[in-house]
Coordinates of C-alpha atoms and ligand atoms in Angstrom, one line a residue:
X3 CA -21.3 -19.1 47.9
X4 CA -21.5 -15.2 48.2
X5 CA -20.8 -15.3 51.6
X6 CA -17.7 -17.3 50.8
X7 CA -16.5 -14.6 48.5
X8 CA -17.3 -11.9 50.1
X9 CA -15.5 -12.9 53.3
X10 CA -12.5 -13.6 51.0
X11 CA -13.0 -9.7 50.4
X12 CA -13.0 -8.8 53.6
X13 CA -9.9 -10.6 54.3
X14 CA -8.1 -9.5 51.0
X15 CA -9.1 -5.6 51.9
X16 CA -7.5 -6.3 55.4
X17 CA -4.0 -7.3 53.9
X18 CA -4.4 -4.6 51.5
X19 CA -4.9 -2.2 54.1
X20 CA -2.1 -3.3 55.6
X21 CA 0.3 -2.9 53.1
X22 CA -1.3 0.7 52.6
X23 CA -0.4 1.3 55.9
X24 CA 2.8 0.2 56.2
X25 CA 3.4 2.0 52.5
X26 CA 2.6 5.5 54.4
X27 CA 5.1 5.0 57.3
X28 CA 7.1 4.3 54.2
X29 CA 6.2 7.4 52.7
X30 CA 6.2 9.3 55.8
X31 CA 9.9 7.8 56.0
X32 CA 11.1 9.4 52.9
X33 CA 9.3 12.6 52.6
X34 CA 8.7 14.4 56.6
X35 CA 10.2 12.1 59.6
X36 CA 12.9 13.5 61.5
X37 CA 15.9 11.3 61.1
X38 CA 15.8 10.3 64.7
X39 CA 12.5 8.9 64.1
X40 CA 14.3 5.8 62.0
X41 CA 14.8 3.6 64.7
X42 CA 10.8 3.3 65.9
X43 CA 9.7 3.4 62.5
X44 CA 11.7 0.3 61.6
X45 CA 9.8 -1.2 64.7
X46 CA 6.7 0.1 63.3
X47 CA 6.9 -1.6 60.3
X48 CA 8.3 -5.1 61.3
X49 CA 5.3 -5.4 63.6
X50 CA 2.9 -4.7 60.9
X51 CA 5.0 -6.9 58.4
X52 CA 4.5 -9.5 60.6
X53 CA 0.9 -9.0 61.3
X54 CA 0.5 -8.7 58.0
X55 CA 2.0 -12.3 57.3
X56 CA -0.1 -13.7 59.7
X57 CA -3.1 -12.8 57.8
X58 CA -1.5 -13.4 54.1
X59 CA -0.8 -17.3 55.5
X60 CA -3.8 -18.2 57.6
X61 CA -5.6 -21.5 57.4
X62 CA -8.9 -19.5 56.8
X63 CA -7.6 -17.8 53.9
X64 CA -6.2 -21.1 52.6
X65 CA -9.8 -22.5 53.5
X66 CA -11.5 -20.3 51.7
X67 CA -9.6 -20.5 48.9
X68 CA -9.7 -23.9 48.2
X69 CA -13.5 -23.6 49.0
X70 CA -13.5 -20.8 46.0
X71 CA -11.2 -22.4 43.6
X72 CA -14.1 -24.7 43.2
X73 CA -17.0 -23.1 43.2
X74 CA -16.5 -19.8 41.6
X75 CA -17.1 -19.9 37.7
X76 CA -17.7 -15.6 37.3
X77 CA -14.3 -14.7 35.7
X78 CA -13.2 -11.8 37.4
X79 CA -14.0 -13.5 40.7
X80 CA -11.9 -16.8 39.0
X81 CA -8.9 -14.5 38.6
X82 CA -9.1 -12.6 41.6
X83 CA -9.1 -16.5 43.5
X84 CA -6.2 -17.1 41.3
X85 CA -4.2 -14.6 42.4
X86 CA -5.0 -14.3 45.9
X87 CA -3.9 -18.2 45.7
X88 CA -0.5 -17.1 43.6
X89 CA -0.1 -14.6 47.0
X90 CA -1.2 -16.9 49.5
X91 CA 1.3 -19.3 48.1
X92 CA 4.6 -17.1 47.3
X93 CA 4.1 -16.1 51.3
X94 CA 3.9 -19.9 52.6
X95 CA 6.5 -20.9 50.9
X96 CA 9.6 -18.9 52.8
X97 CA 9.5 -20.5 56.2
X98 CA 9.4 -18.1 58.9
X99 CA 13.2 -18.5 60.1
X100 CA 14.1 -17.2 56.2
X101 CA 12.1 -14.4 56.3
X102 CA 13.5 -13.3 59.8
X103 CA 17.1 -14.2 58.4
X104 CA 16.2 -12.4 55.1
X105 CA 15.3 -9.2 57.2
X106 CA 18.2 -9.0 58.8
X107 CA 20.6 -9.2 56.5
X108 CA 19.0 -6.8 54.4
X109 CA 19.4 -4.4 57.1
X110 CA 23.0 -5.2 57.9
X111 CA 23.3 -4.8 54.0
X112 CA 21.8 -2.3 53.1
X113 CA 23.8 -0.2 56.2
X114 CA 27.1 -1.6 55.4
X115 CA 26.5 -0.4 51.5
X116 CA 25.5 3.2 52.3
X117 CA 29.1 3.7 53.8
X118 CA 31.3 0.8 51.2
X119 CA 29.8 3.4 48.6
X120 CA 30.7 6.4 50.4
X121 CA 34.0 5.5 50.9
X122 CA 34.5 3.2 47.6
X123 CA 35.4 0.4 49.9
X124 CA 33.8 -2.9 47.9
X125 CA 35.6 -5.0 50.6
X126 CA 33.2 -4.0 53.0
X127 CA 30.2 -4.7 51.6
X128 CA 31.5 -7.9 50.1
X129 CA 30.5 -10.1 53.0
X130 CA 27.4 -9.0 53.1
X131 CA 26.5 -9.4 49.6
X132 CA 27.8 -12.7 50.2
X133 CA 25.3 -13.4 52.0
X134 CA 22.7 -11.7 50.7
X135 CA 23.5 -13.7 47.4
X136 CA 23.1 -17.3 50.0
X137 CA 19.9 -16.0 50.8
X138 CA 18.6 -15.1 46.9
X139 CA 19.8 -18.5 45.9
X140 CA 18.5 -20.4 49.0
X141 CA 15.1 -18.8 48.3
X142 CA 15.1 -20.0 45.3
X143 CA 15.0 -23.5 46.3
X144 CA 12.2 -22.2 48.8
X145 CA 10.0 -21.3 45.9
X146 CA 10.9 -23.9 43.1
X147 CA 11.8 -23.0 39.8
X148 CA 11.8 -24.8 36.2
X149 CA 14.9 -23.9 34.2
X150 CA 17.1 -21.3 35.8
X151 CA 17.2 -20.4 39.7
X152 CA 16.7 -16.7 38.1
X153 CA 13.3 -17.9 37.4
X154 CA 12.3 -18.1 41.1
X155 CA 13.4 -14.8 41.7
X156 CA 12.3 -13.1 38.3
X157 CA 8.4 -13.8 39.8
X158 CA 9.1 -11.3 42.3
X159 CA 8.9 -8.9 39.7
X160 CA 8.4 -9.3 36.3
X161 CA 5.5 -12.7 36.0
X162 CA 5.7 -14.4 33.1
X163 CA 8.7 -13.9 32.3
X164 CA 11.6 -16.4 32.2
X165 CA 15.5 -16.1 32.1
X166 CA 15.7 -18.6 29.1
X167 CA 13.6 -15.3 27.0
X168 CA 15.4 -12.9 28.5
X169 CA 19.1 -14.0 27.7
X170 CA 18.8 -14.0 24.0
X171 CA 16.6 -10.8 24.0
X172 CA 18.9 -8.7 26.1
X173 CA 22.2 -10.1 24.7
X174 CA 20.9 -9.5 21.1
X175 CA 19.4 -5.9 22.3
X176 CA 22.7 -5.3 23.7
X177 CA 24.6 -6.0 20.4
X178 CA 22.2 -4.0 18.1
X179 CA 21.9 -1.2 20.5
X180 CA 25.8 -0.9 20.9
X181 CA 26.4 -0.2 17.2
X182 CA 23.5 2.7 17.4
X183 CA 25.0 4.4 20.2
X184 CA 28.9 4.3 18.5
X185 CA 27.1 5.7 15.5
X186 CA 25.1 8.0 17.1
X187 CA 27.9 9.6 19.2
X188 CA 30.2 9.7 16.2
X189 CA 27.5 12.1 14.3
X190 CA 25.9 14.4 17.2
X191 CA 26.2 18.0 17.1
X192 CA 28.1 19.7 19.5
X193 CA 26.9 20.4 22.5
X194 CA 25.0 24.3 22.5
X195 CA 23.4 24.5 26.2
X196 CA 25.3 27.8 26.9
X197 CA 21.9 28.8 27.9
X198 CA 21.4 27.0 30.5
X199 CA 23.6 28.6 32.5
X200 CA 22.6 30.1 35.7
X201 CA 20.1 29.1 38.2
X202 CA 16.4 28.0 37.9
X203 CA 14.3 28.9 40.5
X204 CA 12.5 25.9 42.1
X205 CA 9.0 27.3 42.8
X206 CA 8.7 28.4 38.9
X207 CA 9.7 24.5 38.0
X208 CA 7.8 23.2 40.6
X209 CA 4.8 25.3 38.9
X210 CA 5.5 24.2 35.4
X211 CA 5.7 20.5 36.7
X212 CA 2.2 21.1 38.0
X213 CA 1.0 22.4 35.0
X214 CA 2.0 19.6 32.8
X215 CA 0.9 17.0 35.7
X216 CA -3.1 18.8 35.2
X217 CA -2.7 18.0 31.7
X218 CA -1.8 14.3 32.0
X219 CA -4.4 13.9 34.1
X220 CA -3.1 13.0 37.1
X221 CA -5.7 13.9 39.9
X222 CA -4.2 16.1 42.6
X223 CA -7.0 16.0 44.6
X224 CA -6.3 12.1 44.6
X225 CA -2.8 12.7 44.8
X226 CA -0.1 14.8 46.0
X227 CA 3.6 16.0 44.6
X228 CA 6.3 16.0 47.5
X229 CA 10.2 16.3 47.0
X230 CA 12.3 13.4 48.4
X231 CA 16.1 12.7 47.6
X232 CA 15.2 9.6 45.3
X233 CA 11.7 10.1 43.9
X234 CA 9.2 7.6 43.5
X235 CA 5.5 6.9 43.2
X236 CA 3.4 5.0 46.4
X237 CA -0.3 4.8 46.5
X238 CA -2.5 3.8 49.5
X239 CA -5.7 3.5 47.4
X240 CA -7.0 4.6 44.3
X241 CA -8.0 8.0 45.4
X242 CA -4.5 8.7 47.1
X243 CA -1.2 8.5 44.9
X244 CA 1.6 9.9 45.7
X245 CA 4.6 11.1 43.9
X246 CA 7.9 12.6 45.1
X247 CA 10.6 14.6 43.0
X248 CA 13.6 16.4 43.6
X249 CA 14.8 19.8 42.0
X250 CA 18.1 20.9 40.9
X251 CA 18.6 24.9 40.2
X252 CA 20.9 24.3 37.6
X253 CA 18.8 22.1 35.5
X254 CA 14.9 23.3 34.6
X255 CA 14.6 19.4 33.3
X256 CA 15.8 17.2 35.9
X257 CA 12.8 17.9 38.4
X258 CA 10.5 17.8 35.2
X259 CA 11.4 14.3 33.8
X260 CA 11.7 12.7 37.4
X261 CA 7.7 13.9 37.8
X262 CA 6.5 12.9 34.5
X263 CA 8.0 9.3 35.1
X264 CA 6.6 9.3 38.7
X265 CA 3.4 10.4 37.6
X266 CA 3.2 7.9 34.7
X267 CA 3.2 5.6 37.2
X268 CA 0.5 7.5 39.0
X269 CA -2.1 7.7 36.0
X270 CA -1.6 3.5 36.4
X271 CA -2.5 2.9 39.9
X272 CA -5.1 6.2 39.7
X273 CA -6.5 4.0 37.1
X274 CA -7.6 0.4 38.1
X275 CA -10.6 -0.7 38.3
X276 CA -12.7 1.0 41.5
X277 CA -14.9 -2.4 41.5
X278 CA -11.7 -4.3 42.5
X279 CA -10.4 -1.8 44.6
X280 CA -8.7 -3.0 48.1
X281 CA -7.8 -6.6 45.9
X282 CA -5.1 -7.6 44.0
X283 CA -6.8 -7.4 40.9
X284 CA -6.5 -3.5 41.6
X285 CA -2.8 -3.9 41.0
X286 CA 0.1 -4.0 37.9
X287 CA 1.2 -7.6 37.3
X288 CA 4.4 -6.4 37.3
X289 CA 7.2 -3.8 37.4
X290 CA 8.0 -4.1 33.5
X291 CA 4.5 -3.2 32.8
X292 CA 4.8 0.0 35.4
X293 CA 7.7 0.9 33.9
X294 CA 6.0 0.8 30.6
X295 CA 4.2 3.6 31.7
X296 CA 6.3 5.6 33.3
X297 CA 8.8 5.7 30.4
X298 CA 6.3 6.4 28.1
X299 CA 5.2 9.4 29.4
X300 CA 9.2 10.7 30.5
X301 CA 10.7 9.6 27.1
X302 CA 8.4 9.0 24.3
X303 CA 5.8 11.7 24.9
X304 CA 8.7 14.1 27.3
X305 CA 11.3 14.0 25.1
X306 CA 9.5 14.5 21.9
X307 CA 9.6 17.6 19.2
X308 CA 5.9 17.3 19.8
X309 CA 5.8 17.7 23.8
X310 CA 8.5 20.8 23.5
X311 CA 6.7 22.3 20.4
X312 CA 3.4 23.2 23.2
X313 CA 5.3 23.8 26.3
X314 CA 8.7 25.7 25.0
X315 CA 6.0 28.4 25.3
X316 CA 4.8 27.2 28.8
X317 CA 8.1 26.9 29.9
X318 CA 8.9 30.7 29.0
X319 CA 5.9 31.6 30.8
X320 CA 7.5 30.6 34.3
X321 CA 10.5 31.7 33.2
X322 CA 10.1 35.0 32.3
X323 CA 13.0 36.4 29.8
X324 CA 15.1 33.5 30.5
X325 CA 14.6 31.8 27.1
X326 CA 13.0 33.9 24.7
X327 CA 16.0 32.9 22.2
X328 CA 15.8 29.5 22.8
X329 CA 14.4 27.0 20.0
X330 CA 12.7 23.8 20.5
X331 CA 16.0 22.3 18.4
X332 CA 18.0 23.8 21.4
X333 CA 15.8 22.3 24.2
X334 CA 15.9 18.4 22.2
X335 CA 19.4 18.5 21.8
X336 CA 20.3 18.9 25.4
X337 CA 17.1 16.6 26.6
X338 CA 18.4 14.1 24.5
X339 CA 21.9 14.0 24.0
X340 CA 23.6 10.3 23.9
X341 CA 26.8 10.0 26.0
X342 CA 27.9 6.6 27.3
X343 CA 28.4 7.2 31.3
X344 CA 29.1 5.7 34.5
X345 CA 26.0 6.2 36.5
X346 CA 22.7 4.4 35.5
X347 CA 20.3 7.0 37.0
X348 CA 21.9 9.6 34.9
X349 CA 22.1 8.0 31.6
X350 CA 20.6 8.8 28.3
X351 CA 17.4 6.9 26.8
X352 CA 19.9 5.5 24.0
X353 CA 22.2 3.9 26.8
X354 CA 20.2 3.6 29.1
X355 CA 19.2 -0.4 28.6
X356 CA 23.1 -1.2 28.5
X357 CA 23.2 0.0 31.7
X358 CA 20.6 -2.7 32.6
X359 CA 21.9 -5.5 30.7
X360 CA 25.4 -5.6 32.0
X361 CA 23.4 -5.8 35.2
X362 CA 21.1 -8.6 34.6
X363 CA 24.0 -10.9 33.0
X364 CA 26.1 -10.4 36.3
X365 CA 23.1 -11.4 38.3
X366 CA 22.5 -14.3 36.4
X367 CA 26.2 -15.4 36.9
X368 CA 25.8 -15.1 40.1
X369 CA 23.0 -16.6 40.9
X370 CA 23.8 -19.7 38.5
X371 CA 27.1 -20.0 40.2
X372 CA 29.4 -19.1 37.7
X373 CA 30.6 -15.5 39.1
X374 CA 31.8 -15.2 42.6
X375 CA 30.9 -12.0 44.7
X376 CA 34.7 -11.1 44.9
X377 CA 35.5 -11.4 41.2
X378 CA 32.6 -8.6 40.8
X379 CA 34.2 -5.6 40.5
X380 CA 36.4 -6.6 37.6
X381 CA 33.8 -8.5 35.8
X382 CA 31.6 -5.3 36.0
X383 CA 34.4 -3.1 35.0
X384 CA 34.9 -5.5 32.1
X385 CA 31.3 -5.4 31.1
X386 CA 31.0 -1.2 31.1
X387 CA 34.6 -1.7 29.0
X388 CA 32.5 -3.8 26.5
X389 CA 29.1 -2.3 26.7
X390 CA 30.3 1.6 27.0
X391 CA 33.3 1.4 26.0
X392 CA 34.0 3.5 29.3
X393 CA 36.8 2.9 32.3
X394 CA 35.4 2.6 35.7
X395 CA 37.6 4.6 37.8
X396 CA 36.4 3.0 41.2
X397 CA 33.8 1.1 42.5
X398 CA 31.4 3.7 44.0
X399 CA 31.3 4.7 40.2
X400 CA 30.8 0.8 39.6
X401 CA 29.1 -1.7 41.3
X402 CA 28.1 -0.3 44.3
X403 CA 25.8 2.4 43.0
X404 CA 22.5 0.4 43.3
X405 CA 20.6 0.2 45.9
X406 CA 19.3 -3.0 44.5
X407 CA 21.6 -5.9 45.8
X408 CA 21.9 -4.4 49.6
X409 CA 17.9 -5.1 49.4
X410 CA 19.0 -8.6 48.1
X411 CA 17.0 -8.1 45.3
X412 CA 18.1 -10.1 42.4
X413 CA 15.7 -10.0 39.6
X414 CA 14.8 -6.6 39.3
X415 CA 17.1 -4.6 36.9
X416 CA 15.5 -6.4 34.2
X417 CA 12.1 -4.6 34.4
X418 CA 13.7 -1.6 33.7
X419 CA 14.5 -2.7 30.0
X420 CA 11.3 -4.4 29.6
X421 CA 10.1 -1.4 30.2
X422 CA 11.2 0.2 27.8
X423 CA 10.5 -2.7 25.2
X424 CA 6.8 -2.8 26.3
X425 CA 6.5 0.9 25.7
X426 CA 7.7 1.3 22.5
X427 CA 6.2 -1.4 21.2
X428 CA 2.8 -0.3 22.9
X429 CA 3.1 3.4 21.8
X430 CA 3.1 2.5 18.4
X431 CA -0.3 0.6 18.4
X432 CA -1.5 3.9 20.3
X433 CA 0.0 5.8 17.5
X434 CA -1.3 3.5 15.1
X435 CA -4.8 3.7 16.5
X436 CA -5.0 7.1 17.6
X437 CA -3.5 8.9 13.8
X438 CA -4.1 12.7 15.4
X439 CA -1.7 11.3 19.0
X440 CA 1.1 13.4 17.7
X441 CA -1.0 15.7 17.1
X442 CA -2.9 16.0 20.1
X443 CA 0.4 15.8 22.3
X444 CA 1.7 19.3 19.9
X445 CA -1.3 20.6 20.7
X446 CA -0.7 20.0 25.0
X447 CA -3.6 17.5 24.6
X448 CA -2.2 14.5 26.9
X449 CA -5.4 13.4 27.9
X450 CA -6.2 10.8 25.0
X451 CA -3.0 8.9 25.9
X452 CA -4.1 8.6 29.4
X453 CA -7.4 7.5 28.3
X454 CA -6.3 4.9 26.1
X455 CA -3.3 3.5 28.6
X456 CA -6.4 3.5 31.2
X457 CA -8.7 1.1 28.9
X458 CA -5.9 -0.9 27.6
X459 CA -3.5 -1.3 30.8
X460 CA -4.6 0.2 33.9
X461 CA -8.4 -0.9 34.2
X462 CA -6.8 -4.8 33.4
X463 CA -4.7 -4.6 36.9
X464 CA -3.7 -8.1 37.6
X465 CA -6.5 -10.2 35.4
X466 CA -3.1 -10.7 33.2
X467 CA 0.4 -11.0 32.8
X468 CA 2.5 -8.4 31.6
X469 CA 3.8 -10.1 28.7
X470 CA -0.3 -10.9 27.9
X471 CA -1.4 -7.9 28.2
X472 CA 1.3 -6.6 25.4
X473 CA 0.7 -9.2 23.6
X474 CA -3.0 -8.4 23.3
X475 CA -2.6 -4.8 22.4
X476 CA 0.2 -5.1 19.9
X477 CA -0.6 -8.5 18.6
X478 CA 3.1 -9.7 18.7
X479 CA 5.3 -10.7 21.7
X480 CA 7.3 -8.7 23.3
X481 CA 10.7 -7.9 21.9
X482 CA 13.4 -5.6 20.9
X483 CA 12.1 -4.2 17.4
X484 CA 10.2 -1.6 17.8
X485 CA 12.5 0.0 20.8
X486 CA 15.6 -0.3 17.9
X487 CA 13.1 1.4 15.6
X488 CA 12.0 4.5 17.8
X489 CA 15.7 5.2 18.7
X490 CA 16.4 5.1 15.3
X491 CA 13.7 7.1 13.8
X492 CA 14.5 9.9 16.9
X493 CA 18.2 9.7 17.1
X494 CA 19.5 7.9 14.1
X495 CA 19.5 10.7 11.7
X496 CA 21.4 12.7 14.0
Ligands
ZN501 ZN1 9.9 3.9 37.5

């Protein structure tokens, strides 16, 4: 019986390693090749993909699970059979000829979008996405689904979660979160950010980003802090995650808020459990329960009166005579200040999900049938109309911004909202059962967040499903109250 399991270890921590590997050519891609590099590295990774599936699909894996399945009665070994199976399975079940098919027009896709969104030319991309959208909604038959084809594609990134939730959530989200922003915008004080005027040097931010990662308690000797032109988080192991940023001189906050999302992230895969390490238990169920996370940290801890009341001062310290004037007021108004806009990436934490929303319903027309890929500009143009009450002046500015789709990626912009669900509704058991957090965080004491993030999310990994493991610390499923209640209580007044 040990034996069994342990050689289901060994072959686990191969696949891992694997994807580790192929994860660092990825980073490598991002952060230091040489752009003429691209073409081998593409090679690179294919052949390691497919080595990679060859081991994820192999009849010893498959033998030794079914071996396992019966025999092991030791929970965490139970759920770490479990999920390899849930793996093994999701990889068997796209035939080979898909997976090639889906590769390629990815590719093709995702070049031919770079340039439609350069130039605003939708009618370029258009026969790509086309196809891209055939190849989502063949998959889904591929995988099997109960309820919605959405569903089939939803497990890629958000488990336990199912369309049929999602519509009413998001649609009644939408509605109550509409009204907040009209509101909101209608009483805001004008805008007083005269001050930032000028430029901010980039080591001095790069230093104060530093400071206030040491405090989180993100390891930097099990981690590093690169710049890339679209930051994000990777890690290769527990001891090594990595996070990129990027820096603008005009703005002391931009490179700032990018970090302290990146490295909430960080704090999560830093923070699984070492006896599972190299196994999919030492891993987030999903991308809702990342972003959980990572939001948290940028928004609800970044954005706060408490956060600005400790490092105003910091800040002044790497910025010498540059804002000795300056008030924490003046630093939350222009950190949070509610505008409806075009671009996602850029928008405020109040409009932010209706970004994300209009998003999720097009997809689902799509993928249910009911929206054709050349009626999507207009149908998005109508939705921003609705939701933001904005005019999109052309479709770079519209629906060719995200990446997403070129990927063929369907089923993802919803984590970003359930994100932000998940971590208001967890901060507020953390606030409830830590009464000095505020406190602590005024104080520049991050570290008993972290703590308590690491015993109630990150050592769990994948023993549960995001919408479990919420359920378990707030005692409620997830939903939209307690996100309507912290923009309230932070913006509502205004
Ligand atoms: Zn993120």
């Amino acid at each position: 019986m040990h034996t069994t399991f342990e050689r289901l270890r060994e072959l686990l921590a191969e696949i891992h390693d694997l994807s580790a590997a192929m994860s660092l050519l990825e980073w490598d891609m991002e952060v230091m090749m040489p752009p003429k590099g691209a073409v081998a590295r593409g090679a690179q990774l294919a052949t390691l993909a497919a080595i990679r599936h060859r081991l994820q699909t192999s009849p010893e894996l498959a033998r030794l699970l079914d071996d396992l399945a019966r025999r092991t009665t030791d929970s965490d070994e139970a759920r770490l059979v479990a999920e390899a199976r849930h793996d093994y399975e999701r990889a068997t079940k796209l035939p080979e000829s898909f997976v090639r098919r889906f590769a390629e027009a990815q590719s093709a896709g995702y070049n031919a979008w770079l340039g439609a969104k350069a130039n605003s030319d939708f009618a370029a991309f258009r026969p790509h996405l086309e196809t891209l959208l055939e190849l989502a909604r063949e998959a889904t038959g591929h995988y099997g689904y109960e309820g919605s084809p959405y569903n089939a594609l939803l497990d890629n990134f958000e488990r336990g979660m199912r369309a049929e939730r999602l519509r009413p959530l998001l649609a009644d989200l939408a509605a109550r979160q509409k009204q907040l922003v009209a509101r909101i915008v209608e009483h805001q004080a004008p805008r007083n950010d005269a001050w930032l005027e000028g430029t901010w040097d980039i080591a001095a931010q790069r230093a104060f980003s530093l400071r206030v990662l040491a405090d989180m308690g993100y390891d930097l000797d099990a981690g590093r802090l690169d710049t890339a032109p679209h930051p994000f988080c990777t890690h290769f192991d527990i001891q090594d995650v990595r996070i990129t940023t990027r820096y603008d001189e005009r703005d002391p906050f931009s490179a700032l808020f990018s970090t302290m999302h990146e490295a909430g992230h960080a704090l999560y895969d830093q923070g699984f459990d070492p006896a599972w390490n190299r196994t999919p238990l030492a891993d987030a169920p999903s991308l809702g329960i990342h972003e959980c996370n990572s939001r948290m940290w940028e928004n609800i801890v970044g954005r706060s009166e408490a956060f600005w009341t400790h490092y105003l001062p910091v800040l002044r310290e790497h910025f010498p005579g540059r804002l000795d004037g300056v008030s924490v007021g003046q630093v939350l108004g222009v950190v949070n200040r509610v505008a409806p806009s075009l671009i996602r990436v850029e928008s405020d934490e109040c409009t932010y999900n209706l970004h994300v929303i209009a998003r999720f319903e097009l997809e689902m027309d799509l993928i249910e049938g009911r929206l054709a890929v050349a009626d999507l500009p207009e149908a998005w143009n109508a939705r921003y109309r609705e939701y933001l009450g904005i005019e999109v002046p052309d479709d770079a500015h519209g629906c060719l911004q995200d990446v997403h789709w070129s990927h063929g990626m369907f089923g993802y912009f919803p984590t970003y909202t359930l994100g932000n669900l998940y971590a208001a509704q967890v901060f507020e058991t953390a606030c409830a059962e830590m009464p000095t957090l505020w406190d602590d965080i005024a104080a520049g004491r991050l570290l008993p967040l972290r703590e308590w993030l690491r015993t109630k999310i990150h050592l769990v990994g994948r023993r549960h499903m995001a919408p479990d493991i919420v359920r378990s610390i707030t005692g409620s499923e997830p939903a939209a109250d307690a996100f309507l209640a912290y923009l309230e209580r932070k913006f509502g007044a205004a």
